[in-house]
């Protein structure tokens, strides 16, 4: 930094030309009056986020961001704007500031139709005729837009996706949970998601949202089958849920065993996650899901579990998990907190083939009350 300002003092143009600093007022002097939009923005940014100085570079990239419709281009311009501002104290995380500026621009643009026409319409619009003509309808729409933006939160940080070996299904689930917690609707999710994609995934998103691409991505998720080819969630899974990852998840599901001391709830959570990864199209039957849940249950649970499940009509994976939890709880109550540890159970036949199992040997079992309940 010192070298930079020394070069200015010595008028070392060669050095300066190679080392321009966006926040340097000598490199980027303000030579013309900024727009009203920028003045409004800077007053807000200065008061809310302790901003101190700006340059012509700041003004230029604000205008680029404000009048840009493409989200990724706007996002890049906001980042450039942030690099050119100085602050009175250590600023918040730039990702947070970027998000706040997106919200400010959205809210300010929602009101600009009213603000730009209010003066000329004031004398000709009767008070009693409020919201009865197109101008007032625009005002109402703008107010609703502001209300929507103000209802959004930024309490839960959003995860980044870098591609490579990162789990795309897990990232998509985490992104959905965070945006739902922040009360973002699907339209807003699509507007911001490009800012959380990095490296190869960012390049892919830029290409697939280009206006010259046939069936480009234009929405967050499909409302019906006809929108699959233009939805982010569909294309994202198709792109990053690779055959190699699917094979890896299949092997994990095939080998997943209920570990000694692992409760049913945790084991079931892991099985559900792997099934969701492998069966992305939600095509598996309930019997298939139950098969993978039960095939490596601990033996002391499995031998008791199957006769009970056979009594249920059209069993589902939810029913199977709940039953296994009941059996585990009953065993813990009957035998105490320390249960004997057994190896995983052998693969059992589907429930439909177990209906004839005798219950004669179960009279001393702590779960016999379950039979009465069923």
PDB file of C-alpha atoms in Angstrom, residues 20-291:
ATOM      1  CA  UNK A  20      -4.413   0.198  -9.924  1.00  0.00           C
ATOM      2  CA  UNK A  21      -6.361  -0.042  -6.659  1.00  0.00           C
ATOM      3  CA  UNK A  22     -10.176   0.138  -6.890  1.00  0.00           C
ATOM      4  CA  UNK A  23     -10.416   2.033  -3.569  1.00  0.00           C
ATOM      5  CA  UNK A  24      -7.761   4.613  -4.461  1.00  0.00           C
ATOM      6  CA  UNK A  25      -9.268   8.039  -5.180  1.00  0.00           C
ATOM      7  CA  UNK A  26      -6.160   9.027  -7.114  1.00  0.00           C
ATOM      8  CA  UNK A  27      -6.440   6.002  -9.409  1.00  0.00           C
ATOM      9  CA  UNK A  28     -10.204   6.427  -9.787  1.00  0.00           C
ATOM     10  CA  UNK A  29     -11.101  10.062  -9.075  1.00  0.00           C
ATOM     11  CA  UNK A  30     -14.746  11.114  -9.021  1.00  0.00           C
ATOM     12  CA  UNK A  31     -15.082  13.480 -11.950  1.00  0.00           C
ATOM     13  CA  UNK A  32     -18.831  13.706 -12.412  1.00  0.00           C
ATOM     14  CA  UNK A  33     -21.935  13.741 -10.270  1.00  0.00           C
ATOM     15  CA  UNK A  34     -23.256  10.315  -9.345  1.00  0.00           C
ATOM     16  CA  UNK A  35     -26.822   9.212 -10.072  1.00  0.00           C
ATOM     17  CA  UNK A  36     -29.661   9.667  -7.616  1.00  0.00           C
ATOM     18  CA  UNK A  37     -29.805   5.887  -7.236  1.00  0.00           C
ATOM     19  CA  UNK A  38     -26.159   5.761  -6.182  1.00  0.00           C
ATOM     20  CA  UNK A  39     -26.621   8.625  -3.712  1.00  0.00           C
ATOM     21  CA  UNK A  40     -29.557   6.802  -2.110  1.00  0.00           C
ATOM     22  CA  UNK A  41     -27.533   3.607  -2.016  1.00  0.00           C
ATOM     23  CA  UNK A  42     -24.445   5.218  -0.496  1.00  0.00           C
ATOM     24  CA  UNK A  43     -26.469   6.968   2.238  1.00  0.00           C
ATOM     25  CA  UNK A  44     -27.902   3.584   3.191  1.00  0.00           C
ATOM     26  CA  UNK A  45     -24.552   1.762   2.925  1.00  0.00           C
ATOM     27  CA  UNK A  46     -22.744   4.416   4.955  1.00  0.00           C
ATOM     28  CA  UNK A  47     -25.312   4.412   7.776  1.00  0.00           C
ATOM     29  CA  UNK A  48     -26.035   0.687   7.920  1.00  0.00           C
ATOM     30  CA  UNK A  49     -22.598  -0.806   7.287  1.00  0.00           C
ATOM     31  CA  UNK A  50     -20.097   1.881   8.395  1.00  0.00           C
ATOM     32  CA  UNK A  51     -18.822   2.528   4.865  1.00  0.00           C
ATOM     33  CA  UNK A  52     -16.375   5.431   4.643  1.00  0.00           C
ATOM     34  CA  UNK A  53     -15.169   6.260   1.110  1.00  0.00           C
ATOM     35  CA  UNK A  54     -15.957   5.364  -2.473  1.00  0.00           C
ATOM     36  CA  UNK A  55     -14.378   6.024  -5.864  1.00  0.00           C
ATOM     37  CA  UNK A  56     -15.408   6.332  -9.489  1.00  0.00           C
ATOM     38  CA  UNK A  57     -14.864   2.559  -9.626  1.00  0.00           C
ATOM     39  CA  UNK A  58     -17.569   2.139  -6.951  1.00  0.00           C
ATOM     40  CA  UNK A  59     -20.027   4.300  -8.872  1.00  0.00           C
ATOM     41  CA  UNK A  60     -19.366   2.523 -12.151  1.00  0.00           C
ATOM     42  CA  UNK A  61     -19.986  -0.961 -10.734  1.00  0.00           C
ATOM     43  CA  UNK A  62     -23.026   0.165  -8.759  1.00  0.00           C
ATOM     44  CA  UNK A  63     -24.619   1.366 -12.004  1.00  0.00           C
ATOM     45  CA  UNK A  64     -23.650  -1.933 -13.651  1.00  0.00           C
ATOM     46  CA  UNK A  65     -25.295  -3.891 -10.834  1.00  0.00           C
ATOM     47  CA  UNK A  66     -28.387  -1.696 -10.571  1.00  0.00           C
ATOM     48  CA  UNK A  67     -29.345  -1.905 -14.241  1.00  0.00           C
ATOM     49  CA  UNK A  68     -28.291  -5.544 -14.797  1.00  0.00           C
ATOM     50  CA  UNK A  69     -31.013  -8.216 -15.014  1.00  0.00           C
ATOM     51  CA  UNK A  70     -28.716 -11.249 -15.199  1.00  0.00           C
ATOM     52  CA  UNK A  71     -28.091 -12.420 -11.635  1.00  0.00           C
ATOM     53  CA  UNK A  72     -24.523 -13.617 -12.117  1.00  0.00           C
ATOM     54  CA  UNK A  73     -23.462 -10.385 -13.837  1.00  0.00           C
ATOM     55  CA  UNK A  74     -25.093  -8.349 -11.084  1.00  0.00           C
ATOM     56  CA  UNK A  75     -23.380 -10.495  -8.458  1.00  0.00           C
ATOM     57  CA  UNK A  76     -19.966  -9.910 -10.051  1.00  0.00           C
ATOM     58  CA  UNK A  77     -20.567  -6.150 -10.226  1.00  0.00           C
ATOM     59  CA  UNK A  78     -21.530  -6.035  -6.538  1.00  0.00           C
ATOM     60  CA  UNK A  79     -18.325  -7.863  -5.640  1.00  0.00           C
ATOM     61  CA  UNK A  80     -16.309  -5.296  -7.596  1.00  0.00           C
ATOM     62  CA  UNK A  81     -18.193  -2.522  -5.816  1.00  0.00           C
ATOM     63  CA  UNK A  82     -17.293  -4.000  -2.424  1.00  0.00           C
ATOM     64  CA  UNK A  83     -13.599  -4.207  -3.320  1.00  0.00           C
ATOM     65  CA  UNK A  84     -13.601  -0.460  -3.997  1.00  0.00           C
ATOM     66  CA  UNK A  85     -15.192   0.749  -0.746  1.00  0.00           C
ATOM     67  CA  UNK A  86     -13.403   1.479   2.510  1.00  0.00           C
ATOM     68  CA  UNK A  87     -14.908   1.115   5.971  1.00  0.00           C
ATOM     69  CA  UNK A  88     -14.540   2.867   9.319  1.00  0.00           C
ATOM     70  CA  UNK A  89     -14.123  -0.502  11.035  1.00  0.00           C
ATOM     71  CA  UNK A  90     -13.709  -4.160  10.101  1.00  0.00           C
ATOM     72  CA  UNK A  91     -16.609  -4.811   7.700  1.00  0.00           C
ATOM     73  CA  UNK A  92     -18.897  -7.849   7.928  1.00  0.00           C
ATOM     74  CA  UNK A  93     -18.296 -10.840   5.715  1.00  0.00           C
ATOM     75  CA  UNK A  94     -18.402  -9.750   2.038  1.00  0.00           C
ATOM     76  CA  UNK A  95     -20.825 -12.569   1.241  1.00  0.00           C
ATOM     77  CA  UNK A  96     -23.256 -11.057   3.755  1.00  0.00           C
ATOM     78  CA  UNK A  97     -22.773  -7.542   2.338  1.00  0.00           C
ATOM     79  CA  UNK A  98     -23.264  -8.860  -1.190  1.00  0.00           C
ATOM     80  CA  UNK A  99     -26.576 -10.410  -0.133  1.00  0.00           C
ATOM     81  CA  UNK A 100     -27.726  -7.190   1.569  1.00  0.00           C
ATOM     82  CA  UNK A 101     -26.960  -5.132  -1.551  1.00  0.00           C
ATOM     83  CA  UNK A 102     -28.962  -7.591  -3.676  1.00  0.00           C
ATOM     84  CA  UNK A 103     -31.915  -7.043  -1.344  1.00  0.00           C
ATOM     85  CA  UNK A 104     -31.486  -3.242  -1.371  1.00  0.00           C
ATOM     86  CA  UNK A 105     -31.439  -3.120  -5.175  1.00  0.00           C
ATOM     87  CA  UNK A 106     -34.504  -5.385  -5.417  1.00  0.00           C
ATOM     88  CA  UNK A 107     -36.443  -3.244  -2.935  1.00  0.00           C
ATOM     89  CA  UNK A 108     -35.345   0.050  -4.539  1.00  0.00           C
ATOM     90  CA  UNK A 109     -36.221  -1.105  -8.046  1.00  0.00           C
ATOM     91  CA  UNK A 110     -39.644  -2.213  -6.807  1.00  0.00           C
ATOM     92  CA  UNK A 111     -40.437   1.391  -5.866  1.00  0.00           C
ATOM     93  CA  UNK A 112     -38.818   3.262  -8.767  1.00  0.00           C
ATOM     94  CA  UNK A 113     -41.951   3.222 -10.972  1.00  0.00           C
ATOM     95  CA  UNK A 114     -43.864   5.055  -8.275  1.00  0.00           C
ATOM     96  CA  UNK A 115     -41.008   7.405  -7.346  1.00  0.00           C
ATOM     97  CA  UNK A 116     -40.330   8.455 -10.941  1.00  0.00           C
ATOM     98  CA  UNK A 117     -43.963   9.192 -11.762  1.00  0.00           C
ATOM     99  CA  UNK A 118     -45.295  10.393  -8.423  1.00  0.00           C
ATOM    100  CA  UNK A 119     -44.563  14.071  -9.056  1.00  0.00           C
ATOM    101  CA  UNK A 120     -46.265  14.272 -12.448  1.00  0.00           C
ATOM    102  CA  UNK A 121     -49.280  12.225 -11.382  1.00  0.00           C
ATOM    103  CA  UNK A 122     -49.885  13.904  -8.058  1.00  0.00           C
ATOM    104  CA  UNK A 123     -51.993  16.804  -9.372  1.00  0.00           C
ATOM    105  CA  UNK A 124     -54.185  14.602 -11.577  1.00  0.00           C
ATOM    106  CA  UNK A 125     -54.898  11.640  -9.324  1.00  0.00           C
ATOM    107  CA  UNK A 126     -58.010  12.033  -7.112  1.00  0.00           C
ATOM    108  CA  UNK A 127     -57.484  10.876  -3.527  1.00  0.00           C
ATOM    109  CA  UNK A 128     -60.668   8.871  -3.554  1.00  0.00           C
ATOM    110  CA  UNK A 129     -59.577   6.965  -6.685  1.00  0.00           C
ATOM    111  CA  UNK A 130     -56.632   5.221  -4.985  1.00  0.00           C
ATOM    112  CA  UNK A 131     -55.512   1.947  -6.667  1.00  0.00           C
ATOM    113  CA  UNK A 132     -58.135   2.296  -9.410  1.00  0.00           C
ATOM    114  CA  UNK A 133     -55.833   3.020 -12.384  1.00  0.00           C
ATOM    115  CA  UNK A 134     -52.627   1.381 -13.707  1.00  0.00           C
ATOM    116  CA  UNK A 135     -50.338   3.780 -11.817  1.00  0.00           C
ATOM    117  CA  UNK A 136     -51.896   2.963  -8.460  1.00  0.00           C
ATOM    118  CA  UNK A 137     -51.870  -0.725  -9.323  1.00  0.00           C
ATOM    119  CA  UNK A 138     -48.121  -0.419  -9.933  1.00  0.00           C
ATOM    120  CA  UNK A 139     -47.774   1.194  -6.515  1.00  0.00           C
ATOM    121  CA  UNK A 140     -49.636  -1.700  -4.912  1.00  0.00           C
ATOM    122  CA  UNK A 141     -47.452  -4.248  -6.707  1.00  0.00           C
ATOM    123  CA  UNK A 142     -44.337  -2.339  -5.629  1.00  0.00           C
ATOM    124  CA  UNK A 143     -45.454  -2.292  -2.006  1.00  0.00           C
ATOM    125  CA  UNK A 144     -46.158  -6.010  -2.119  1.00  0.00           C
ATOM    126  CA  UNK A 145     -42.679  -6.550  -3.587  1.00  0.00           C
ATOM    127  CA  UNK A 146     -41.094  -4.577  -0.745  1.00  0.00           C
ATOM    128  CA  UNK A 147     -43.105  -6.549   1.809  1.00  0.00           C
ATOM    129  CA  UNK A 148     -41.834  -9.806   0.301  1.00  0.00           C
ATOM    130  CA  UNK A 149     -38.209  -8.645   0.380  1.00  0.00           C
ATOM    131  CA  UNK A 150     -38.468  -7.364   3.954  1.00  0.00           C
ATOM    132  CA  UNK A 151     -39.939 -10.709   5.015  1.00  0.00           C
ATOM    133  CA  UNK A 152     -36.800 -12.476   3.868  1.00  0.00           C
ATOM    134  CA  UNK A 153     -34.098 -13.128   6.435  1.00  0.00           C
ATOM    135  CA  UNK A 154     -30.400 -13.851   6.378  1.00  0.00           C
ATOM    136  CA  UNK A 155     -30.124 -15.683   9.698  1.00  0.00           C
ATOM    137  CA  UNK A 156     -29.014 -19.010   8.241  1.00  0.00           C
ATOM    138  CA  UNK A 157     -25.837 -18.959   6.104  1.00  0.00           C
ATOM    139  CA  UNK A 158     -26.067 -20.658   2.718  1.00  0.00           C
ATOM    140  CA  UNK A 159     -23.600 -23.398   1.740  1.00  0.00           C
ATOM    141  CA  UNK A 160     -21.201 -23.169  -1.201  1.00  0.00           C
ATOM    142  CA  UNK A 161     -20.942 -25.827  -3.906  1.00  0.00           C
ATOM    143  CA  UNK A 162     -17.540 -26.341  -5.519  1.00  0.00           C
ATOM    144  CA  UNK A 163     -18.148 -29.573  -7.432  1.00  0.00           C
ATOM    145  CA  UNK A 164     -15.441 -32.221  -7.553  1.00  0.00           C
ATOM    146  CA  UNK A 165     -16.058 -34.806  -4.822  1.00  0.00           C
ATOM    147  CA  UNK A 166     -18.661 -32.722  -2.970  1.00  0.00           C
ATOM    148  CA  UNK A 167     -21.999 -34.460  -2.457  1.00  0.00           C
ATOM    149  CA  UNK A 168     -24.481 -32.606  -4.744  1.00  0.00           C
ATOM    150  CA  UNK A 169     -27.618 -34.098  -3.170  1.00  0.00           C
ATOM    151  CA  UNK A 170     -26.476 -33.192   0.338  1.00  0.00           C
ATOM    152  CA  UNK A 171     -25.605 -29.649  -0.810  1.00  0.00           C
ATOM    153  CA  UNK A 172     -29.002 -29.223  -2.493  1.00  0.00           C
ATOM    154  CA  UNK A 173     -30.755 -30.416   0.679  1.00  0.00           C
ATOM    155  CA  UNK A 174     -28.670 -28.065   2.847  1.00  0.00           C
ATOM    156  CA  UNK A 175     -29.356 -25.156   0.476  1.00  0.00           C
ATOM    157  CA  UNK A 176     -33.107 -25.872   0.569  1.00  0.00           C
ATOM    158  CA  UNK A 177     -33.124 -26.025   4.381  1.00  0.00           C
ATOM    159  CA  UNK A 178     -31.192 -22.756   4.730  1.00  0.00           C
ATOM    160  CA  UNK A 179     -33.268 -20.836   2.185  1.00  0.00           C
ATOM    161  CA  UNK A 180     -36.495 -22.129   3.697  1.00  0.00           C
ATOM    162  CA  UNK A 181     -35.321 -20.989   7.143  1.00  0.00           C
ATOM    163  CA  UNK A 182     -34.596 -17.554   5.632  1.00  0.00           C
ATOM    164  CA  UNK A 183     -38.088 -17.517   4.050  1.00  0.00           C
ATOM    165  CA  UNK A 184     -36.814 -17.306   0.462  1.00  0.00           C
ATOM    166  CA  UNK A 185     -39.335 -18.259  -2.206  1.00  0.00           C
ATOM    167  CA  UNK A 186     -38.376 -20.291  -5.280  1.00  0.00           C
ATOM    168  CA  UNK A 187     -38.011 -17.216  -7.466  1.00  0.00           C
ATOM    169  CA  UNK A 188     -35.509 -15.674  -5.064  1.00  0.00           C
ATOM    170  CA  UNK A 189     -33.621 -18.964  -4.640  1.00  0.00           C
ATOM    171  CA  UNK A 190     -33.033 -19.011  -8.380  1.00  0.00           C
ATOM    172  CA  UNK A 191     -31.906 -15.373  -8.368  1.00  0.00           C
ATOM    173  CA  UNK A 192     -29.197 -15.978  -5.751  1.00  0.00           C
ATOM    174  CA  UNK A 193     -28.047 -19.570  -6.314  1.00  0.00           C
ATOM    175  CA  UNK A 194     -25.414 -18.546  -8.866  1.00  0.00           C
ATOM    176  CA  UNK A 195     -23.557 -16.696  -6.122  1.00  0.00           C
ATOM    177  CA  UNK A 196     -23.092 -19.950  -4.172  1.00  0.00           C
ATOM    178  CA  UNK A 197     -21.692 -22.007  -7.053  1.00  0.00           C
ATOM    179  CA  UNK A 198     -17.945 -21.983  -7.509  1.00  0.00           C
ATOM    180  CA  UNK A 199     -15.309 -23.230  -9.926  1.00  0.00           C
ATOM    181  CA  UNK A 200     -16.681 -25.661 -12.544  1.00  0.00           C
ATOM    182  CA  UNK A 201     -20.246 -25.446 -11.193  1.00  0.00           C
ATOM    183  CA  UNK A 202     -20.244 -21.643 -11.613  1.00  0.00           C
ATOM    184  CA  UNK A 203     -19.092 -22.022 -15.219  1.00  0.00           C
ATOM    185  CA  UNK A 204     -21.789 -24.626 -15.863  1.00  0.00           C
ATOM    186  CA  UNK A 205     -24.518 -22.387 -14.401  1.00  0.00           C
ATOM    187  CA  UNK A 206     -23.397 -19.426 -16.477  1.00  0.00           C
ATOM    188  CA  UNK A 207     -23.528 -21.513 -19.646  1.00  0.00           C
ATOM    189  CA  UNK A 208     -26.916 -23.065 -18.913  1.00  0.00           C
ATOM    190  CA  UNK A 209     -28.575 -19.731 -18.107  1.00  0.00           C
ATOM    191  CA  UNK A 210     -27.211 -17.963 -21.179  1.00  0.00           C
ATOM    192  CA  UNK A 211     -29.979 -16.420 -23.268  1.00  0.00           C
ATOM    193  CA  UNK A 212     -28.635 -18.117 -26.400  1.00  0.00           C
ATOM    194  CA  UNK A 213     -29.046 -21.622 -24.967  1.00  0.00           C
ATOM    195  CA  UNK A 214     -32.042 -23.672 -26.097  1.00  0.00           C
ATOM    196  CA  UNK A 215     -34.143 -24.688 -23.079  1.00  0.00           C
ATOM    197  CA  UNK A 216     -31.938 -22.685 -20.748  1.00  0.00           C
ATOM    198  CA  UNK A 217     -32.456 -22.806 -16.995  1.00  0.00           C
ATOM    199  CA  UNK A 218     -34.994 -20.143 -15.993  1.00  0.00           C
ATOM    200  CA  UNK A 219     -36.502 -21.369 -12.684  1.00  0.00           C
ATOM    201  CA  UNK A 220     -35.578 -23.036  -9.396  1.00  0.00           C
ATOM    202  CA  UNK A 221     -37.635 -26.218  -9.579  1.00  0.00           C
ATOM    203  CA  UNK A 222     -40.347 -27.681 -11.818  1.00  0.00           C
ATOM    204  CA  UNK A 223     -44.011 -27.217 -10.965  1.00  0.00           C
ATOM    205  CA  UNK A 224     -44.836 -30.014 -13.417  1.00  0.00           C
ATOM    206  CA  UNK A 225     -43.050 -32.493 -15.702  1.00  0.00           C
ATOM    207  CA  UNK A 226     -43.104 -30.022 -18.580  1.00  0.00           C
ATOM    208  CA  UNK A 227     -40.788 -27.667 -16.670  1.00  0.00           C
ATOM    209  CA  UNK A 228     -38.066 -30.248 -15.946  1.00  0.00           C
ATOM    210  CA  UNK A 229     -35.907 -29.134 -18.876  1.00  0.00           C
ATOM    211  CA  UNK A 230     -35.755 -25.529 -17.659  1.00  0.00           C
ATOM    212  CA  UNK A 231     -35.386 -26.043 -13.883  1.00  0.00           C
ATOM    213  CA  UNK A 232     -32.224 -25.654 -11.824  1.00  0.00           C
ATOM    214  CA  UNK A 233     -32.819 -28.581  -9.440  1.00  0.00           C
ATOM    215  CA  UNK A 234     -33.410 -31.014 -12.312  1.00  0.00           C
ATOM    216  CA  UNK A 235     -30.363 -29.942 -14.330  1.00  0.00           C
ATOM    217  CA  UNK A 236     -28.153 -29.692 -11.248  1.00  0.00           C
ATOM    218  CA  UNK A 237     -28.829 -33.310 -10.278  1.00  0.00           C
ATOM    219  CA  UNK A 238     -28.414 -34.487 -13.866  1.00  0.00           C
ATOM    220  CA  UNK A 239     -25.061 -32.727 -14.107  1.00  0.00           C
ATOM    221  CA  UNK A 240     -23.426 -33.453 -10.746  1.00  0.00           C
ATOM    222  CA  UNK A 241     -25.081 -36.733  -9.671  1.00  0.00           C
ATOM    223  CA  UNK A 242     -22.562 -38.678 -11.726  1.00  0.00           C
ATOM    224  CA  UNK A 243     -22.467 -42.456 -12.384  1.00  0.00           C
ATOM    225  CA  UNK A 244     -19.355 -42.695 -10.209  1.00  0.00           C
ATOM    226  CA  UNK A 245     -21.155 -41.090  -7.253  1.00  0.00           C
ATOM    227  CA  UNK A 246     -24.229 -43.276  -7.773  1.00  0.00           C
ATOM    228  CA  UNK A 247     -22.056 -46.410  -7.751  1.00  0.00           C
ATOM    229  CA  UNK A 248     -20.337 -45.185  -4.564  1.00  0.00           C
ATOM    230  CA  UNK A 249     -23.699 -44.608  -2.843  1.00  0.00           C
ATOM    231  CA  UNK A 250     -24.980 -48.032  -3.966  1.00  0.00           C
ATOM    232  CA  UNK A 251     -21.938 -49.698  -2.411  1.00  0.00           C
ATOM    233  CA  UNK A 252     -22.388 -47.721   0.804  1.00  0.00           C
ATOM    234  CA  UNK A 253     -26.048 -48.727   0.968  1.00  0.00           C
ATOM    235  CA  UNK A 254     -25.213 -52.371   0.284  1.00  0.00           C
ATOM    236  CA  UNK A 255     -22.613 -52.471   3.062  1.00  0.00           C
ATOM    237  CA  UNK A 256     -24.228 -50.182   5.649  1.00  0.00           C
ATOM    238  CA  UNK A 257     -24.525 -52.068   8.942  1.00  0.00           C
ATOM    239  CA  UNK A 258     -26.126 -51.058  12.216  1.00  0.00           C
ATOM    240  CA  UNK A 259     -23.039 -50.571  14.335  1.00  0.00           C
ATOM    241  CA  UNK A 260     -22.750 -51.871  17.915  1.00  0.00           C
ATOM    242  CA  UNK A 261     -24.330 -49.284  20.175  1.00  0.00           C
ATOM    243  CA  UNK A 262     -25.942 -47.396  17.272  1.00  0.00           C
ATOM    244  CA  UNK A 263     -29.618 -46.724  17.952  1.00  0.00           C
ATOM    245  CA  UNK A 264     -32.273 -47.405  15.326  1.00  0.00           C
ATOM    246  CA  UNK A 265     -32.997 -43.692  14.828  1.00  0.00           C
ATOM    247  CA  UNK A 266     -29.424 -42.950  13.705  1.00  0.00           C
ATOM    248  CA  UNK A 267     -29.166 -46.093  11.590  1.00  0.00           C
ATOM    249  CA  UNK A 268     -32.499 -45.325   9.875  1.00  0.00           C
ATOM    250  CA  UNK A 269     -31.388 -41.755   9.180  1.00  0.00           C
ATOM    251  CA  UNK A 270     -28.270 -43.017   7.376  1.00  0.00           C
ATOM    252  CA  UNK A 271     -30.276 -45.568   5.355  1.00  0.00           C
ATOM    253  CA  UNK A 272     -32.881 -42.977   4.336  1.00  0.00           C
ATOM    254  CA  UNK A 273     -30.146 -40.595   3.182  1.00  0.00           C
ATOM    255  CA  UNK A 274     -28.475 -43.262   1.016  1.00  0.00           C
ATOM    256  CA  UNK A 275     -31.791 -44.405  -0.471  1.00  0.00           C
ATOM    257  CA  UNK A 276     -32.623 -40.799  -1.369  1.00  0.00           C
ATOM    258  CA  UNK A 277     -29.226 -40.442  -3.070  1.00  0.00           C
ATOM    259  CA  UNK A 278     -29.529 -43.666  -5.065  1.00  0.00           C
ATOM    260  CA  UNK A 279     -33.255 -43.447  -5.847  1.00  0.00           C
ATOM    261  CA  UNK A 280     -33.326 -39.816  -6.978  1.00  0.00           C
ATOM    262  CA  UNK A 281     -36.398 -40.431  -9.141  1.00  0.00           C
ATOM    263  CA  UNK A 282     -38.344 -41.846  -6.152  1.00  0.00           C
ATOM    264  CA  UNK A 283     -39.105 -45.063  -8.051  1.00  0.00           C
ATOM    265  CA  UNK A 284     -38.343 -47.678  -5.402  1.00  0.00           C
ATOM    266  CA  UNK A 285     -41.164 -49.675  -3.838  1.00  0.00           C
ATOM    267  CA  UNK A 286     -41.677 -49.684  -0.085  1.00  0.00           C
ATOM    268  CA  UNK A 287     -40.606 -53.351  -0.018  1.00  0.00           C
ATOM    269  CA  UNK A 288     -37.249 -52.436  -1.586  1.00  0.00           C
ATOM    270  CA  UNK A 289     -36.659 -49.708   0.988  1.00  0.00           C
ATOM    271  CA  UNK A 290     -37.601 -52.046   3.846  1.00  0.00           C
ATOM    272  CA  UNK A 291     -35.208 -54.676   2.468  1.00  0.00           C
TER     273      UNK A 291
END
